[in-house]
mmCIF file of C-alpha atoms in Angstrom:
data_model
loop_
_atom_site.group_PDB
_atom_site.id
_atom_site.type_symbol
_atom_site.label_atom_id
_atom_site.label_comp_id
_atom_site.label_asym_id
_atom_site.label_seq_id
_atom_site.Cartn_x
_atom_site.Cartn_y
_atom_site.Cartn_z
ATOM 1 C CA MET Q 1 2.905 -21.474 -32.439
ATOM 2 C CA GLU Q 2 -0.595 -20.470 -31.426
ATOM 3 C CA LYS Q 3 -1.951 -20.987 -27.954
ATOM 4 C CA GLN Q 4 -4.872 -23.358 -28.141
ATOM 5 C CA ASP Q 5 -7.579 -23.964 -25.587
ATOM 6 C CA GLN Q 6 -7.005 -27.237 -23.801
ATOM 7 C CA ILE Q 7 -9.428 -29.313 -21.814
ATOM 8 C CA VAL Q 8 -7.526 -31.015 -19.042
ATOM 9 C CA ILE Q 9 -9.002 -33.974 -17.215
ATOM 10 C CA TYR Q 10 -7.485 -34.723 -13.828
ATOM 11 C CA GLN Q 11 -8.315 -36.696 -10.756
ATOM 12 C CA THR Q 12 -9.156 -34.953 -7.513
ATOM 13 C CA LYS Q 13 -8.042 -36.136 -4.099
ATOM 14 C CA GLU Q 14 -11.487 -37.626 -3.604
ATOM 15 C CA GLY Q 15 -10.890 -39.782 -6.661
ATOM 16 C CA SER Q 16 -13.528 -38.218 -8.850
ATOM 17 C CA THR Q 17 -12.610 -37.026 -12.306
ATOM 18 C CA GLU Q 18 -13.060 -33.376 -13.119
ATOM 19 C CA THR Q 19 -12.582 -31.453 -16.320
ATOM 20 C CA LYS Q 20 -10.587 -28.266 -16.211
ATOM 21 C CA HIS Q 21 -10.771 -25.911 -19.139
ATOM 22 C CA ARG Q 22 -7.441 -24.228 -19.697
ATOM 23 C CA VAL Q 23 -7.725 -21.174 -21.866
ATOM 24 C CA SER Q 24 -5.604 -18.336 -23.141
ATOM 25 C CA GLY Q 25 -4.855 -15.219 -21.109
ATOM 26 C CA LYS Q 26 -7.915 -13.232 -22.179
ATOM 27 C CA CYS Q 27 -10.367 -15.935 -21.199
ATOM 28 C CA ARG Q 28 -8.496 -16.611 -17.976
ATOM 29 C CA GLN Q 29 -8.772 -12.928 -17.068
ATOM 30 C CA PHE Q 30 -12.468 -13.075 -17.918
ATOM 31 C CA GLU Q 31 -12.880 -16.036 -15.577
ATOM 32 C CA LYS Q 32 -11.077 -14.134 -12.813
ATOM 33 C CA ASP Q 33 -13.396 -11.167 -13.329
ATOM 34 C CA LEU Q 34 -16.396 -13.487 -13.132
ATOM 35 C CA MET Q 35 -15.114 -14.991 -9.887
ATOM 36 C CA VAL Q 36 -14.593 -11.520 -8.412
ATOM 37 C CA LYS Q 37 -18.136 -10.541 -9.383
ATOM 38 C CA LEU Q 38 -19.504 -13.744 -7.874
ATOM 39 C CA ILE Q 39 -17.644 -13.143 -4.620
ATOM 40 C CA VAL Q 40 -18.799 -9.517 -4.499
ATOM 41 C CA ASN Q 41 -22.396 -10.618 -5.106
ATOM 42 C CA LEU Q 42 -22.143 -13.227 -2.348
ATOM 43 C CA MET Q 43 -20.749 -10.629 0.044
ATOM 44 C CA ALA Q 44 -23.582 -8.258 -0.892
ATOM 45 C CA ILE Q 45 -26.190 -10.950 -0.211
ATOM 46 C CA ASN Q 46 -24.635 -11.709 3.166
#
């Protein structure tokens, strides 16, 4: 069975609907790397 990308729609506590994109390990790691870079950039700016 292959892992497929899933788009998950869920409701937040505020009641608004958001779309979460669930992806396989590689893409998830890529997202983590992006977040780290974003945080590092923000720290550098501040």
